[in-house]
Amino acid sequence: MRIILHIDLDYFFAQVEENLNPSLKNKIVVVCVFSGRTKDSGVVSTSNYKAREYGIKSGMPVYLAKKILKDKGAVFLPVNHSLYEEISHQIMELLRNFADNFEQVSIDEAYLEITKRVEGKFEEALKLAKSIKERVFEKEELICSIGIGSNKLLAKIGSDLNKPNGLTIIKPSEVKDVLSDLTTEKLPGVGRKYKKLLDNEGIKTIGELAVFDVGSLKLLLGKKIGERIHRASLGLDDEPVKEELPKQFSRIITLKEDSNNFECVSNSLNELCGDVWSTTRNGGFNFKSVGLITVTDELKIRSKSKTLSHPIVGKDDITRIAKELLKELLEEGSDLRIRRVGVKAYNLVKDLDQRSIAIYNFISL
Ligand code: TTP
Ligand code: MG
């Protein structure tokens, strides 16, 4: 039997905003994609749980959210996507280490196949999930929800059941009990369109769906989808966790104080570069590109990168390049104060043998 863990960060973009500006923590926070046409045109990207109490949802027009939250002291912020992506990378790299097989499915969501690691035992999976939650919080102060089950479908349903900060295990013996009273849209794959078709047939719950005639379901939803949804309603799913090679390795830290002083910031680069170097090498990779990422005191991302024609072969090289990039960056913007600084290695190349390294060393001399 397999054991799969699904993790989804809670109110991700809004939680990042709260962490960057803790005074938001007791406020209603709505993160918006503004279209720029008028002051209020655009849609809600996400919101914190305080906003959700008022019915605020992703995709809702901003003007409507503002109308609902009028006089509630709500804070509306624009999305800062590159920042969320950097934080997402940090979390995904961390999570990869806990998995036999790892599949990231969105900016804040991933599946971890953990069967071998927990020797097929749910009690061990629970312990692992708790330590994952602790590490995610230690690293980026983010809370998340985790679901564990014998396949991806059950793990995903589980992670959604007790949000925020949930941890839900659905053991094989509990599948029927847990699923039967859930409404059909809780089943991954049942979107608004299919829910409506099912509603029209009087099917409201997964339990009702599970006993609905398969032939009629195929006629209603199409052969392939009907079959898949029927199996899903019984908690069945054979989809493997699809391992993908990582695209980059990175580390980012928050400085003790915002700074635009080269010496202060570059001191942190020694450790960051050392870490990135060893994780990349331990993962069996070399890399051709080094990126320097900074988050300014105004929470803007400013980055610079350098790509070489050959893989980087020494720890000193990544540190030297990162420092050069920092120097260039500081020279470009004198008013710039750095709050977070990070380094990434990308354009990864699977391990080189010693002979190729010697040749590259020779070329780069
Ligand atoms: P979700 O995981 O769906 O939402 P969430 O993390 O904000 O809230 P929770 O998981 O606690 O229910 O999506 C992750 C991020 O993706 C979300 O923070 C913002 C972004 N997003 C959009 O920009 N538009 C959308 O319609 C959705 C659903 C998400
Ligand atoms: Mg989420």
Tab-separated table of N, CA and C in Angstrom, residues 243-303:
chain	number	residue	atom	x	y	z
A	243	GLU	N	7.773	12.424	-10.172
A	243	GLU	CA	9.008	13.113	-9.785
A	243	GLU	C	9.545	13.944	-10.948
A	244	GLU	N	9.899	15.171	-10.668
A	244	GLU	CA	10.535	16.004	-11.695
A	244	GLU	C	11.874	16.441	-11.153
A	245	LEU	N	12.843	16.577	-12.018
A	245	LEU	CA	14.135	17.063	-11.542
A	245	LEU	C	13.980	18.511	-11.085
A	246	PRO	N	14.674	18.902	-10.035
A	246	PRO	CA	14.577	20.305	-9.616
A	246	PRO	C	15.125	21.225	-10.704
A	247	LYS	N	14.613	22.453	-10.751
A	247	LYS	CA	15.085	23.412	-11.762
A	247	LYS	C	16.118	24.375	-11.168
A	248	GLN	N	16.096	24.488	-9.861
A	248	GLN	CA	17.056	25.392	-9.226
A	248	GLN	C	17.230	25.032	-7.756
A	249	PHE	N	18.319	25.509	-7.175
A	249	PHE	CA	18.506	25.409	-5.725
A	249	PHE	C	18.768	26.820	-5.225
A	250	SER	N	18.133	27.188	-4.139
A	250	SER	CA	18.343	28.565	-3.680
A	250	SER	C	18.237	28.657	-2.170
A	251	ARG	N	18.761	29.730	-1.648
A	251	ARG	CA	18.590	30.038	-0.213
A	251	ARG	C	18.456	31.527	-0.065
A	252	ILE	N	17.529	31.921	0.790
A	252	ILE	CA	17.298	33.353	0.994
A	252	ILE	C	17.163	33.589	2.501
A	253	ILE	N	17.689	34.690	2.988
A	253	ILE	CA	17.552	34.993	4.420
A	253	ILE	C	17.126	36.452	4.607
A	254	THR	N	16.602	36.719	5.779
A	254	THR	CA	16.272	38.102	6.124
A	254	THR	C	17.461	38.662	6.907
A	255	LEU	N	17.943	39.828	6.498
A	255	LEU	CA	19.085	40.431	7.200
A	255	LEU	C	18.641	40.946	8.574
A	256	LYS	N	19.601	41.046	9.491
A	256	LYS	CA	19.231	41.548	10.833
A	256	LYS	C	18.717	42.974	10.729
A	257	GLU	N	19.331	43.732	9.803
A	257	GLU	CA	18.879	45.115	9.575
A	257	GLU	C	18.873	45.376	8.083
A	258	ASP	N	17.939	46.201	7.602
A	258	ASP	CA	17.962	46.585	6.190
A	258	ASP	C	19.276	47.323	5.943
A	259	SER	N	19.880	47.068	4.782
A	259	SER	CA	21.194	47.680	4.557
A	259	SER	C	21.471	47.902	3.069
A	260	ASN	N	22.265	48.950	2.781
A	260	ASN	CA	22.759	49.096	1.407
A	260	ASN	C	24.295	49.112	1.413
A	261	ASN	N	24.844	48.527	2.482
A	261	ASN	CA	26.285	48.487	2.614
A	261	ASN	C	26.824	47.155	2.073
A	262	PHE	N	27.744	47.257	1.125
A	262	PHE	CA	28.250	46.046	0.460
A	262	PHE	C	28.810	45.040	1.463
A	263	GLU	N	29.652	45.510	2.392
A	263	GLU	CA	30.297	44.593	3.343
A	263	GLU	C	29.260	43.830	4.168
A	264	CYS	N	28.285	44.587	4.690
A	264	CYS	CA	27.262	43.946	5.548
A	264	CYS	C	26.535	42.845	4.797
A	265	VAL	N	26.063	43.174	3.590
A	265	VAL	CA	25.256	42.198	2.863
A	265	VAL	C	26.135	41.056	2.361
A	266	SER	N	27.338	41.398	1.903
A	266	SER	CA	28.152	40.346	1.289
A	266	SER	C	28.649	39.329	2.315
A	267	ASN	N	28.719	39.712	3.595
A	267	ASN	CA	29.057	38.729	4.637
A	267	ASN	C	28.095	37.561	4.637
A	268	SER	N	26.797	37.890	4.466
A	268	SER	CA	25.789	36.817	4.463
A	268	SER	C	25.944	35.916	3.247
A	269	LEU	N	26.527	36.462	2.181
A	269	LEU	CA	26.621	35.661	0.955
A	269	LEU	C	27.543	34.450	1.116
A	270	ASN	N	28.559	34.574	2.003
A	270	ASN	CA	29.474	33.438	2.179
A	270	ASN	C	28.701	32.193	2.593
A	271	GLU	N	27.860	32.349	3.620
A	271	GLU	CA	27.125	31.199	4.138
A	271	GLU	C	26.075	30.718	3.124
A	272	LEU	N	25.353	31.691	2.538
A	272	LEU	CA	24.300	31.330	1.586
A	272	LEU	C	24.880	30.545	0.411
A	273	CYS	N	26.010	31.057	-0.119
A	273	CYS	CA	26.623	30.396	-1.281
A	273	CYS	C	27.130	29.014	-0.884
A	274	GLY	N	27.696	28.905	0.310
A	274	GLY	CA	28.176	27.608	0.788
A	274	GLY	C	27.032	26.605	0.840
A	275	ASP	N	25.893	27.054	1.366
A	275	ASP	CA	24.723	26.169	1.475
A	275	ASP	C	24.209	25.754	0.110
A	276	VAL	N	24.068	26.754	-0.767
A	276	VAL	CA	23.537	26.446	-2.103
A	276	VAL	C	24.491	25.491	-2.819
A	277	TRP	N	25.770	25.748	-2.670
A	277	TRP	CA	26.773	24.884	-3.301
A	277	TRP	C	26.629	23.447	-2.806
A	278	SER	N	26.573	23.264	-1.483
A	278	SER	CA	26.537	21.879	-1.006
A	278	SER	C	25.202	21.192	-1.321
A	279	THR	N	24.082	21.932	-1.254
A	279	THR	CA	22.816	21.241	-1.615
A	279	THR	C	22.828	20.846	-3.083
A	280	THR	N	23.354	21.709	-3.908
A	280	THR	CA	23.359	21.399	-5.338
A	280	THR	C	24.249	20.181	-5.614
A	281	ARG	N	25.427	20.175	-5.011
A	281	ARG	CA	26.342	19.051	-5.216
A	281	ARG	C	25.775	17.770	-4.609
A	282	ASN	N	25.178	17.880	-3.401
A	282	ASN	CA	24.587	16.680	-2.784
A	282	ASN	C	23.458	16.123	-3.630
A	283	GLY	N	22.770	17.031	-4.336
A	283	GLY	CA	21.692	16.578	-5.221
A	283	GLY	C	22.249	15.997	-6.519
A	284	GLY	N	23.550	16.042	-6.695
A	284	GLY	CA	24.157	15.460	-7.895
A	284	GLY	C	24.132	16.395	-9.098
A	285	PHE	N	24.174	17.697	-8.852
A	285	PHE	CA	24.112	18.654	-9.959
A	285	PHE	C	25.301	19.609	-9.964
A	286	ASN	N	25.635	20.060	-11.171
A	286	ASN	CA	26.444	21.263	-11.358
A	286	ASN	C	25.487	22.308	-11.936
A	287	PHE	N	25.954	23.506	-12.131
A	287	PHE	CA	25.045	24.540	-12.656
A	287	PHE	C	25.841	25.581	-13.420
A	288	LYS	N	25.124	26.242	-14.359
A	288	LYS	CA	25.805	27.230	-15.193
A	288	LYS	C	25.437	28.658	-14.803
A	289	SER	N	24.316	28.823	-14.058
A	289	SER	CA	23.871	30.189	-13.751
A	289	SER	C	23.793	30.430	-12.259
A	290	VAL	N	24.179	31.637	-11.889
A	290	VAL	CA	24.063	32.066	-10.488
A	290	VAL	C	23.152	33.286	-10.472
A	291	GLY	N	22.198	33.284	-9.567
A	291	GLY	CA	21.300	34.437	-9.447
A	291	GLY	C	21.419	35.034	-8.060
A	292	LEU	N	21.372	36.351	-8.009
A	292	LEU	CA	21.324	37.033	-6.713
A	292	LEU	C	19.932	37.639	-6.606
A	293	ILE	N	19.257	37.354	-5.505
A	293	ILE	CA	17.891	37.865	-5.328
A	293	ILE	C	17.916	38.784	-4.118
A	294	THR	N	17.312	39.946	-4.242
A	294	THR	CA	17.162	40.771	-3.046
A	294	THR	C	15.718	41.241	-2.954
A	295	VAL	N	15.272	41.385	-1.714
A	295	VAL	CA	13.971	41.985	-1.465
A	295	VAL	C	14.271	43.298	-0.750
A	296	THR	N	13.775	44.398	-1.297
A	296	THR	CA	14.118	45.691	-0.720
A	296	THR	C	13.218	46.012	0.473
A	297	ASP	N	13.551	47.096	1.177
A	297	ASP	CA	12.714	47.482	2.320
A	297	ASP	C	11.301	47.850	1.857
A	298	GLU	N	11.157	48.144	0.555
A	298	GLU	CA	9.802	48.409	0.040
A	298	GLU	C	9.158	47.150	-0.524
A	299	LEU	N	9.780	46.001	-0.221
A	299	LEU	CA	9.290	44.684	-0.636
A	299	LEU	C	9.276	44.481	-2.144
A	300	LYS	N	10.165	45.185	-2.838
A	300	LYS	CA	10.323	44.964	-4.280
A	300	LYS	C	11.434	43.929	-4.457
A	301	ILE	N	11.252	43.073	-5.451
A	301	ILE	CA	12.307	42.107	-5.757
A	301	ILE	C	13.266	42.740	-6.751
A	302	ARG	N	14.554	42.698	-6.446
A	302	ARG	CA	15.551	43.126	-7.430
A	302	ARG	C	16.550	41.994	-7.553
A	303	SER	N	16.765	41.562	-8.778
A	303	SER	CA	17.690	40.435	-8.921
A	303	SER	C	18.635	40.647	-10.088
